[in-house]
Amino acid sequence: MRRFIGIVIAVLMVGAMAGCGSDSGSVPVVVTSTAPSTPSGAPDLAAGQEIARDIDVPWGMAFLPDGGVLISERDTGRILRVVPGRAPQRVYEVPGVVARGEGGLLGLAVAADYAETRYVYAYFTAADDNRIVRFRLDGQPEVIFDGIAKAEYHNGGRIAFGPDGMLYVGTGDAGQGSRSQDPANPNGKILRLTPDGAAAPDNPTPGSPVYSLGHRNVQGLAWDRQGRLFAAEFGQNAFDEINLIEPGRNYGWPIVEGNGGTDRGFIEPQVIWKPSEASPSGIAIAGDTLYVAALRGERLWTVPLHDGTLGTPQSRLPDLGRLRTVVIAPDGALWLTTSNTDGRGDVRAGDDRVIRFPAR
């Protein structure tokens, strides 16, 4: 097995923990405890701690108020609850998930008022479309938004609550770029919804869920301290992008990929890469740094952030394989998931993993 650079596996507890949790068998096990974090510190990328392993294509990640973490498995439809030092527990299975290609159980979000409502949100691929449901972990799901076209590729799938309390949704073009330029089509967009799934009342176009358009496949959403939204975008053959999202603006796909669209009214990306270097999925922001999980690029990119402008990316963590999701925890730690079991990676013993980097 390849050695992890900078990953410290403190305690191997596979045998001790194999019988813990509500379900045994294929449920992955915790392999280490964690060090404390300082919320105001930057994540220490040289002090990684493996939290869980043998997860089946981990995709979405969301933190619960009690410190637990929910993680979705793309191909099984299961949601696991992960707590450092304990075996992951299977707490829910979303019914109707049809996992094929890049589709399946994708993004997760926890309601801002979870303590009162107990709502969890999930984006998934069903028999006829991609859709968003909400549910309590002891209840049945309620469809709050559907009709997002599905395909083998470009299903989008990231969902997150913004600082304004609205639910933001990254969708893909489902293989047809023309959808991205159609303001009446939810594909190839960033959508902005109320927690009930309606179009947010102050969206750019009244009654429309569309917040921005001209996207190919959005899988990363993150806000800086001033509430500015950044999004990760899969390119086709030329350029992947990180964009600063402005309401009602058009980001050019499929007319433009990368730079060069300002003379046609499109917004220029903040950062571009060759797809072989990135294929960016999840993103997160801590302080003055944007973190980008790269799939095909098989690394974590760190990008300086200053007053809404991104600087030159730096490559980190090159020995974990494909990276899907990166999230900053309430205590300032950075959590990420690998994605080597998604059909495109080189699977090694223990994949896929959840790794935590405490804040200094």
Short mmCIF file of C-alpha atoms in Angstrom, two decimals:
data_model
loop_
_atom_site.label_atom_id
_atom_site.label_comp_id
_atom_site.label_asym_id
_atom_site.label_seq_id
_atom_site.Cartn_x
_atom_site.Cartn_y
_atom_site.Cartn_z
CA MET A 1 0.00 0.00 0.00
CA ARG A 2 1.34 3.40 -0.89
CA ARG A 3 2.48 5.53 2.03
CA PHE A 4 0.48 8.67 2.83
CA ILE A 5 2.71 11.74 2.96
CA GLY A 6 1.82 13.72 6.06
CA ILE A 7 -0.93 11.31 7.17
CA VAL A 8 -0.43 10.05 10.71
CA ILE A 9 -2.42 6.91 11.48
CA ALA A 10 -2.31 7.06 15.24
CA VAL A 11 -4.18 3.94 16.29
CA LEU A 12 -5.28 1.04 14.09
CA MET A 13 -8.53 -0.20 15.58
CA VAL A 14 -10.03 -2.33 12.81
CA GLY A 15 -10.32 -5.46 14.92
CA ALA A 16 -11.45 -3.67 18.06
CA MET A 17 -14.17 -1.64 16.37
CA ALA A 18 -15.49 -4.12 13.81
CA GLY A 19 -18.45 -5.10 15.97
CA CYS A 20 -19.50 -1.57 16.94
CA GLY A 21 -22.30 0.58 15.55
CA SER A 22 -25.88 -0.25 14.62
CA ASP A 23 -24.87 -2.33 11.59
CA SER A 24 -21.87 -4.57 11.20
CA GLY A 25 -20.54 -6.27 8.09
CA SER A 26 -19.76 -3.81 5.32
CA VAL A 27 -19.97 -0.68 7.46
CA PRO A 28 -16.49 0.92 7.60
CA VAL A 29 -14.58 1.28 10.84
CA VAL A 30 -12.83 4.12 12.60
CA VAL A 31 -9.06 3.77 12.57
CA THR A 32 -7.81 6.65 14.70
CA SER A 33 -8.66 9.23 17.33
CA THR A 34 -8.14 12.93 16.71
CA ALA A 35 -6.27 15.87 18.16
CA PRO A 36 -8.07 19.06 19.21
CA SER A 37 -8.44 22.03 16.90
CA THR A 38 -8.30 25.75 17.43
CA PRO A 39 -11.20 27.35 15.49
CA SER A 40 -9.17 30.44 14.60
CA GLY A 41 -6.24 28.45 13.26
CA ALA A 42 -5.48 27.24 9.76
CA PRO A 43 -5.78 23.49 9.04
CA ASP A 44 -2.45 21.72 9.52
CA LEU A 45 -2.02 19.71 6.31
CA ALA A 46 0.99 17.91 7.79
CA ALA A 47 -1.07 16.39 10.63
CA GLY A 48 -3.75 14.35 8.92
CA GLN A 49 -5.71 11.81 10.95
CA GLU A 50 -7.61 9.01 9.29
CA ILE A 51 -11.13 8.91 10.71
CA ALA A 52 -12.76 6.13 8.68
CA ARG A 53 -11.97 3.77 5.83
CA ASP A 54 -13.64 1.29 3.48
CA ILE A 55 -16.47 3.67 2.62
CA ASP A 56 -18.30 3.05 -0.67
CA VAL A 57 -17.77 6.14 -2.86
CA PRO A 58 -18.20 8.88 -0.22
CA TRP A 59 -19.69 12.00 -1.79
CA GLY A 60 -21.62 14.43 0.44
CA MET A 61 -20.55 15.54 3.92
CA ALA A 62 -22.46 17.62 6.47
CA PHE A 63 -21.89 18.39 10.15
CA LEU A 64 -24.51 17.87 12.83
CA PRO A 65 -24.78 20.22 15.82
CA ASP A 66 -23.62 17.46 18.19
CA GLY A 67 -20.30 17.11 16.35
CA GLY A 68 -21.25 14.08 14.30
CA VAL A 69 -20.69 14.08 10.54
CA LEU A 70 -23.07 12.69 7.94
CA ILE A 71 -21.47 11.14 4.84
CA SER A 72 -23.34 9.86 1.80
CA GLU A 73 -22.31 6.78 -0.17
CA ARG A 74 -22.98 7.44 -3.84
CA ASP A 75 -23.66 3.91 -5.01
CA THR A 76 -25.47 2.43 -2.00
CA GLY A 77 -27.79 5.29 -1.09
CA ARG A 78 -26.71 4.97 2.52
CA ILE A 79 -25.88 7.79 4.92
CA LEU A 80 -23.30 7.15 7.61
CA ARG A 81 -22.83 9.07 10.85
CA VAL A 82 -19.16 9.47 11.67
CA VAL A 83 -17.84 10.52 15.07
CA PRO A 84 -14.08 10.53 15.73
CA GLY A 85 -13.09 7.56 17.85
CA ARG A 86 -16.19 5.49 17.06
CA ALA A 87 -17.27 3.12 14.32
CA PRO A 88 -19.35 4.82 11.60
CA GLN A 89 -23.03 4.14 12.02
CA ARG A 90 -25.49 3.64 9.21
CA VAL A 91 -28.31 6.05 10.08
CA TYR A 92 -30.38 6.34 6.89
CA GLU A 93 -30.86 4.95 3.41
CA VAL A 94 -32.42 7.24 0.81
CA PRO A 95 -35.04 5.28 -1.14
CA GLY A 96 -35.16 5.42 -4.93
CA VAL A 97 -31.47 6.13 -5.57
CA VAL A 98 -30.39 4.98 -9.05
CA ALA A 99 -26.60 4.91 -9.09
CA ARG A 100 -25.11 4.84 -12.55
CA GLY A 101 -22.05 6.59 -13.93
CA GLU A 102 -21.60 9.80 -11.94
CA GLY A 103 -25.14 9.64 -10.56
CA GLY A 104 -26.37 8.31 -7.23
CA LEU A 105 -26.64 9.74 -3.74
CA LEU A 106 -24.62 12.94 -3.97
CA GLY A 107 -24.68 16.11 -1.86
CA LEU A 108 -25.88 16.48 1.73
CA ALA A 109 -26.80 19.53 3.79
CA VAL A 110 -28.06 19.97 7.33
CA ALA A 111 -30.75 22.58 8.03
CA ALA A 112 -29.55 25.71 9.81
CA ASP A 113 -32.39 25.18 12.29
CA TYR A 114 -31.68 21.45 12.63
CA ALA A 115 -32.06 21.59 16.41
CA GLU A 116 -35.74 22.47 15.88
CA THR A 117 -36.64 20.82 12.55
CA ARG A 118 -34.18 17.88 12.47
CA TYR A 119 -34.10 18.20 8.65
CA VAL A 120 -31.36 16.75 6.50
CA TYR A 121 -31.27 17.50 2.75
CA ALA A 122 -29.94 15.23 0.00
CA TYR A 123 -29.43 15.57 -3.77
CA PHE A 124 -29.68 12.28 -5.63
CA THR A 125 -30.27 10.62 -8.97
CA ALA A 126 -33.64 8.89 -9.21
CA ALA A 127 -35.19 6.81 -12.00
CA ASP A 128 -36.17 9.81 -14.13
CA ASP A 129 -34.25 12.83 -12.85
CA ASN A 130 -31.99 14.37 -10.24
CA ARG A 131 -33.90 15.70 -7.26
CA ILE A 132 -33.61 17.11 -3.76
CA VAL A 133 -35.33 15.64 -0.73
CA ARG A 134 -35.45 16.53 2.91
CA PHE A 135 -36.08 14.14 5.77
CA ARG A 136 -35.54 13.41 9.41
CA LEU A 137 -33.24 10.52 10.15
CA ASP A 138 -36.21 8.64 11.63
CA GLY A 139 -38.70 9.57 8.89
CA GLN A 140 -39.61 9.41 5.22
CA PRO A 141 -38.16 11.76 2.58
CA GLU A 142 -40.12 14.65 1.10
CA VAL A 143 -39.28 15.77 -2.44
CA ILE A 144 -38.76 19.54 -2.39
CA PHE A 145 -37.29 20.02 -5.89
CA ASP A 146 -37.18 17.72 -8.90
CA GLY A 147 -36.98 17.77 -12.70
CA ILE A 148 -33.20 18.25 -12.94
CA ALA A 149 -32.20 16.19 -15.98
CA LYS A 150 -29.94 13.22 -15.26
CA ALA A 151 -27.32 11.51 -17.41
CA GLU A 152 -24.34 9.20 -17.18
CA TYR A 153 -22.21 12.29 -16.57
CA HIS A 154 -22.57 15.93 -15.43
CA ASN A 155 -25.18 15.50 -12.72
CA GLY A 156 -23.80 18.24 -10.49
CA GLY A 157 -24.96 17.42 -6.99
CA ARG A 158 -23.45 19.79 -4.42
CA ILE A 159 -25.91 21.46 -2.05
CA ALA A 160 -25.16 23.89 0.78
CA PHE A 161 -26.95 26.43 2.91
CA GLY A 162 -25.56 29.92 2.43
CA PRO A 163 -25.10 32.60 5.10
CA ASP A 164 -28.48 33.99 4.01
CA GLY A 165 -30.24 30.77 5.02
CA MET A 166 -31.07 29.81 1.43
CA LEU A 167 -30.25 26.42 -0.11
CA TYR A 168 -27.77 26.65 -3.00
CA VAL A 169 -27.61 23.84 -5.54
CA GLY A 170 -24.94 23.10 -8.15
CA THR A 171 -26.30 21.29 -11.19
CA GLY A 172 -24.71 19.90 -14.35
CA ASP A 173 -25.73 20.16 -17.98
CA ALA A 174 -26.42 16.39 -18.12
CA GLY A 175 -24.39 16.20 -21.32
CA GLN A 176 -26.30 18.87 -23.25
CA GLY A 177 -24.57 22.24 -23.12
CA SER A 178 -27.57 24.09 -24.52
CA ARG A 179 -29.37 23.54 -21.22
CA SER A 180 -26.82 25.75 -19.49
CA GLN A 181 -27.87 28.80 -21.52
CA ASP A 182 -31.61 28.17 -21.16
CA PRO A 183 -32.86 30.30 -18.24
CA ALA A 184 -35.99 28.14 -17.95
CA ASN A 185 -33.97 24.92 -17.48
CA PRO A 186 -32.52 24.02 -14.03
CA ASN A 187 -29.51 22.22 -15.53
CA GLY A 188 -26.11 23.86 -15.85
CA LYS A 189 -27.00 26.35 -13.13
CA ILE A 190 -26.54 27.36 -9.55
CA LEU A 191 -30.01 27.36 -8.03
CA ARG A 192 -31.07 29.28 -4.93
CA LEU A 193 -34.02 27.87 -3.03
CA THR A 194 -35.85 28.43 0.21
CA PRO A 195 -35.58 25.58 2.74
CA ASP A 196 -38.97 24.40 1.45
CA GLY A 197 -37.66 24.12 -2.14
CA ALA A 198 -39.30 27.21 -3.64
CA ALA A 199 -37.45 29.82 -5.64
CA ALA A 200 -35.86 32.27 -3.20
CA PRO A 201 -38.02 35.42 -3.21
CA ASP A 202 -35.21 37.83 -4.12
CA ASN A 203 -33.61 35.77 -6.88
CA PRO A 204 -32.47 37.65 -10.02
CA THR A 205 -35.62 36.62 -11.89
CA PRO A 206 -38.76 36.61 -9.74
CA GLY A 207 -40.24 33.13 -9.47
CA SER A 208 -37.17 31.44 -10.97
CA PRO A 209 -34.82 29.24 -8.91
CA VAL A 210 -31.85 30.23 -11.11
CA TYR A 211 -29.13 32.22 -9.35
CA SER A 212 -26.47 31.97 -12.07
CA LEU A 213 -26.24 30.21 -15.45
CA GLY A 214 -23.77 29.07 -18.08
CA HIS A 215 -22.21 26.29 -16.01
CA ARG A 216 -21.06 22.87 -17.22
CA ASN A 217 -20.93 20.85 -14.00
CA VAL A 218 -20.82 22.54 -10.58
CA GLN A 219 -19.70 20.33 -7.69
CA GLY A 220 -18.18 22.85 -5.27
CA LEU A 221 -19.77 25.74 -3.34
CA ALA A 222 -18.16 27.85 -0.58
CA TRP A 223 -18.51 31.33 0.96
CA ASP A 224 -15.80 33.62 2.27
CA ARG A 225 -16.04 35.73 5.43
CA GLN A 226 -17.75 38.54 3.52
CA GLY A 227 -20.43 36.18 2.22
CA ARG A 228 -19.10 35.96 -1.35
CA LEU A 229 -19.89 32.70 -3.13
CA PHE A 230 -17.25 30.73 -5.03
CA ALA A 231 -17.99 27.67 -7.18
CA ALA A 232 -15.90 24.89 -8.74
CA GLU A 233 -16.60 24.04 -12.38
CA PHE A 234 -15.56 21.01 -14.42
CA GLY A 235 -14.31 21.97 -17.84
CA GLN A 236 -14.41 19.78 -20.91
CA ASN A 237 -11.00 19.41 -22.56
CA ALA A 238 -9.38 22.78 -22.00
CA PHE A 239 -9.98 24.43 -18.63
CA ASP A 240 -11.46 23.76 -15.21
CA GLU A 241 -12.53 26.84 -13.27
CA ILE A 242 -13.12 28.46 -9.91
CA ASN A 243 -15.67 31.25 -10.30
CA LEU A 244 -16.79 34.11 -8.08
CA ILE A 245 -20.56 33.86 -8.40
CA GLU A 246 -22.63 37.00 -8.88
CA PRO A 247 -26.44 36.80 -9.01
CA GLY A 248 -27.93 36.70 -12.47
CA ARG A 249 -24.60 36.47 -14.27
CA ASN A 250 -23.68 34.11 -17.10
CA TYR A 251 -20.47 32.05 -16.91
CA GLY A 252 -20.32 31.15 -20.57
CA TRP A 253 -20.66 27.41 -21.02
CA PRO A 254 -20.84 25.99 -23.71
CA ILE A 255 -19.88 29.12 -25.67
CA VAL A 256 -16.73 29.76 -23.64
CA GLU A 257 -14.52 27.44 -21.62
CA GLY A 258 -12.00 29.26 -19.45
CA ASN A 259 -11.05 32.87 -20.19
CA GLY A 260 -12.08 35.07 -23.09
CA GLY A 261 -15.80 35.72 -22.69
CA THR A 262 -15.99 39.24 -21.30
CA ASP A 263 -16.62 40.83 -24.71
CA ARG A 264 -19.73 38.65 -24.97
CA GLY A 265 -21.04 39.48 -21.51
CA PHE A 266 -19.71 36.41 -19.69
CA ILE A 267 -17.89 36.40 -16.35
CA GLU A 268 -14.21 35.46 -16.35
CA PRO A 269 -13.10 32.68 -14.00
CA GLN A 270 -10.85 33.51 -11.05
CA VAL A 271 -8.64 30.45 -11.50
CA ILE A 272 -8.23 27.96 -14.35
CA TRP A 273 -6.43 24.62 -14.64
CA LYS A 274 -6.01 21.93 -17.23
CA PRO A 275 -8.48 19.11 -16.40
CA SER A 276 -5.55 16.71 -15.93
CA GLU A 277 -4.38 18.92 -13.06
CA ALA A 278 -7.69 19.40 -11.30
CA SER A 279 -11.22 18.25 -12.19
CA PRO A 280 -12.33 20.17 -9.09
CA SER A 281 -15.17 18.80 -6.97
CA GLY A 282 -15.68 20.02 -3.40
CA ILE A 283 -14.26 23.34 -2.20
CA ALA A 284 -14.03 24.99 1.22
CA ILE A 285 -12.75 28.28 2.61
CA ALA A 286 -10.91 28.80 5.89
CA GLY A 287 -9.64 32.30 6.62
CA ASP A 288 -7.73 33.54 3.59
CA THR A 289 -7.39 30.19 1.81
CA LEU A 290 -9.64 28.34 -0.62
CA TYR A 291 -9.21 24.56 -0.59
CA VAL A 292 -10.05 22.55 -3.72
CA ALA A 293 -10.46 18.76 -3.84
CA ALA A 294 -9.18 17.52 -7.21
CA LEU A 295 -10.35 14.26 -8.74
CA ARG A 296 -8.36 13.68 -11.91
CA GLY A 297 -5.59 15.92 -10.54
CA GLU A 298 -5.33 13.70 -7.43
CA ARG A 299 -4.33 16.43 -5.01
CA LEU A 300 -5.60 19.22 -2.79
CA TRP A 301 -5.13 22.70 -4.19
CA THR A 302 -4.74 25.62 -1.79
CA VAL A 303 -5.49 29.04 -3.27
CA PRO A 304 -4.77 32.37 -1.51
CA LEU A 305 -7.88 34.51 -1.11
CA HIS A 306 -7.78 38.27 -0.65
CA ASP A 307 -10.78 40.59 -0.84
CA GLY A 308 -12.70 38.35 -3.23
CA THR A 309 -9.72 37.69 -5.51
CA LEU A 310 -7.89 34.37 -5.79
CA GLY A 311 -4.12 34.07 -6.17
CA THR A 312 -1.82 31.36 -7.50
CA PRO A 313 -2.82 27.78 -6.51
CA GLN A 314 -0.39 25.51 -4.71
CA SER A 315 -0.47 21.72 -4.93
CA ARG A 316 -0.72 19.73 -1.67
CA LEU A 317 -1.38 16.13 -0.55
CA PRO A 318 -0.34 14.35 -3.75
CA ASP A 319 -0.45 10.78 -2.35
CA LEU A 320 -4.10 10.24 -1.45
CA GLY A 321 -5.42 9.65 -4.95
CA ARG A 322 -8.68 11.20 -6.13
CA LEU A 323 -10.23 13.72 -3.72
CA ARG A 324 -13.99 14.42 -3.83
CA THR A 325 -15.15 16.49 -0.87
CA VAL A 326 -13.48 18.99 1.43
CA VAL A 327 -15.27 20.74 4.29
CA ILE A 328 -14.23 23.05 7.14
CA ALA A 329 -15.66 21.82 10.44
CA PRO A 330 -17.10 24.16 13.09
CA ASP A 331 -13.87 23.75 15.10
CA GLY A 332 -11.73 24.84 12.13
CA ALA A 333 -10.48 21.38 11.15
CA LEU A 334 -10.44 20.43 7.49
CA TRP A 335 -12.15 17.14 6.59
CA LEU A 336 -11.79 15.50 3.20
CA THR A 337 -12.81 12.30 1.47
CA THR A 338 -10.95 10.29 -1.12
CA SER A 339 -12.77 8.97 -4.20
CA ASN A 340 -10.71 6.05 -5.46
CA THR A 341 -13.61 3.57 -5.50
CA ASP A 342 -15.73 5.65 -7.89
CA GLY A 343 -14.72 3.62 -10.95
CA ARG A 344 -11.93 5.94 -12.11
CA GLY A 345 -9.33 5.69 -9.38
CA ASP A 346 -6.60 3.23 -8.45
CA VAL A 347 -8.09 1.47 -5.45
CA ARG A 348 -5.75 0.62 -2.60
CA ALA A 349 -6.31 -1.20 0.67
CA GLY A 350 -8.57 0.86 2.92
CA ASP A 351 -10.17 3.04 0.25
CA ASP A 352 -12.21 5.11 0.45
CA ARG A 353 -11.23 7.22 3.45
CA VAL A 354 -12.27 10.17 5.56
CA ILE A 355 -9.31 12.22 6.80
CA ARG A 356 -9.27 15.11 9.25
CA PHE A 357 -6.62 17.86 9.49
CA PRO A 358 -6.87 19.75 12.81
CA ALA A 359 -6.51 23.50 12.91
CA ARG A 360 -3.35 24.80 14.49
#
